[in-house]
Coordinates of C-alpha atoms in Angstrom, one line a residue:
X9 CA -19.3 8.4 5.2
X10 CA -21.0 5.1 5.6
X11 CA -23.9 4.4 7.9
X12 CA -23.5 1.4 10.3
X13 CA -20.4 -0.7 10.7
X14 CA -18.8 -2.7 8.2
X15 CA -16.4 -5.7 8.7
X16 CA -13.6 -6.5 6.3
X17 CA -12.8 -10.6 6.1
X18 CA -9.1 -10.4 5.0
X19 CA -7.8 -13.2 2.6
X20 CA -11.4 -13.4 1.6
X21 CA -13.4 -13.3 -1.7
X22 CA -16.7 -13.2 -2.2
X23 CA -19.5 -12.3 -4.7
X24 CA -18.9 -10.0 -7.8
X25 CA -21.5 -7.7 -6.3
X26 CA -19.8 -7.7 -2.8
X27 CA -17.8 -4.7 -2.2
X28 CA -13.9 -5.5 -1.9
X29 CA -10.5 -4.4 -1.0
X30 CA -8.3 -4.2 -4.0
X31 CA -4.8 -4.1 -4.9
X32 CA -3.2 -2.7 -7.9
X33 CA -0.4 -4.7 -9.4
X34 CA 1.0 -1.7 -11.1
X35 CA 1.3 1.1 -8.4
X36 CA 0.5 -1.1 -5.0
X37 CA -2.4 1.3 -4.7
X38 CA -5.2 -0.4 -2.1
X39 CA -8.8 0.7 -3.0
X40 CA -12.4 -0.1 -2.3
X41 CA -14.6 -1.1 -4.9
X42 CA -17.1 -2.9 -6.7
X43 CA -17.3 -4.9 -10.6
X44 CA -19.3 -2.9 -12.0
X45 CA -20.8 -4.3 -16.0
X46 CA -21.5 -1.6 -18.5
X47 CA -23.9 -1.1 -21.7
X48 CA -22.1 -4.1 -22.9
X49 CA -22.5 -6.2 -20.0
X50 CA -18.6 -6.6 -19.3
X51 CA -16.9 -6.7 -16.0
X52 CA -14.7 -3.5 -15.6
X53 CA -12.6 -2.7 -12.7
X54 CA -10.6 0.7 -12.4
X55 CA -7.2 1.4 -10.4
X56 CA -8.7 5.2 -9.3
X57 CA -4.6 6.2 -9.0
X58 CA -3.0 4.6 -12.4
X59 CA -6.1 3.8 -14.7
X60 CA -5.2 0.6 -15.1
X61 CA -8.3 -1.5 -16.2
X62 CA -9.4 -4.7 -16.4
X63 CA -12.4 -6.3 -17.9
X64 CA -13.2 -9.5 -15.5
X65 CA -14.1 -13.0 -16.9
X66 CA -13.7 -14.9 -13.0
X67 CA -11.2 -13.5 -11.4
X68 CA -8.9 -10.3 -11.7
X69 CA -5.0 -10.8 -13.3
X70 CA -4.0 -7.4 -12.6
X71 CA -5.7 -6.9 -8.7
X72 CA -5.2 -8.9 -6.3
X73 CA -8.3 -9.3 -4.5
X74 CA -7.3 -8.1 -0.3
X75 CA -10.3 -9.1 1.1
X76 CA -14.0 -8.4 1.4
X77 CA -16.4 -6.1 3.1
X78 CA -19.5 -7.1 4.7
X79 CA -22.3 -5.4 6.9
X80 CA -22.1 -5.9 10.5
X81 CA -24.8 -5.7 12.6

């Protein structure tokens, strides 16, 4: 459970360390989540229900990016 409110701006992108609303190409599956980089400094993002992934360059091929979540105060 998150503390404090949160605000999702649909049809919105916004930075890669902005958490978003994703959606899988492959199974329709909508998930929260984050780009994270590992050891090697890549972008990866993960479908949590198919394990499809994708390393990112700009912007993901196989998720299409629902909106974004912010902090509201």
């Amino acid at each position: 459970m998150t503390k404090g409110k949160e605000r999702i701006r649909f049809d919105c992108t916004g930075e890669f360390n902005e958490p978003h609303i994703y959606k899988c190409s492959e199974c329709d599956h909508e998930f929260r989540g984050t780009i994270g980089g590992n050891e090697k400094r890549e972008l990866q993002l993960n479908c949590p229900e198919c394990s499809i992934e994708e390393t990112i360059i700009s912007q993901p091929t196989q998720f299409e990016v629902v909106g974004v979540i912010e902090n509201a105060s």
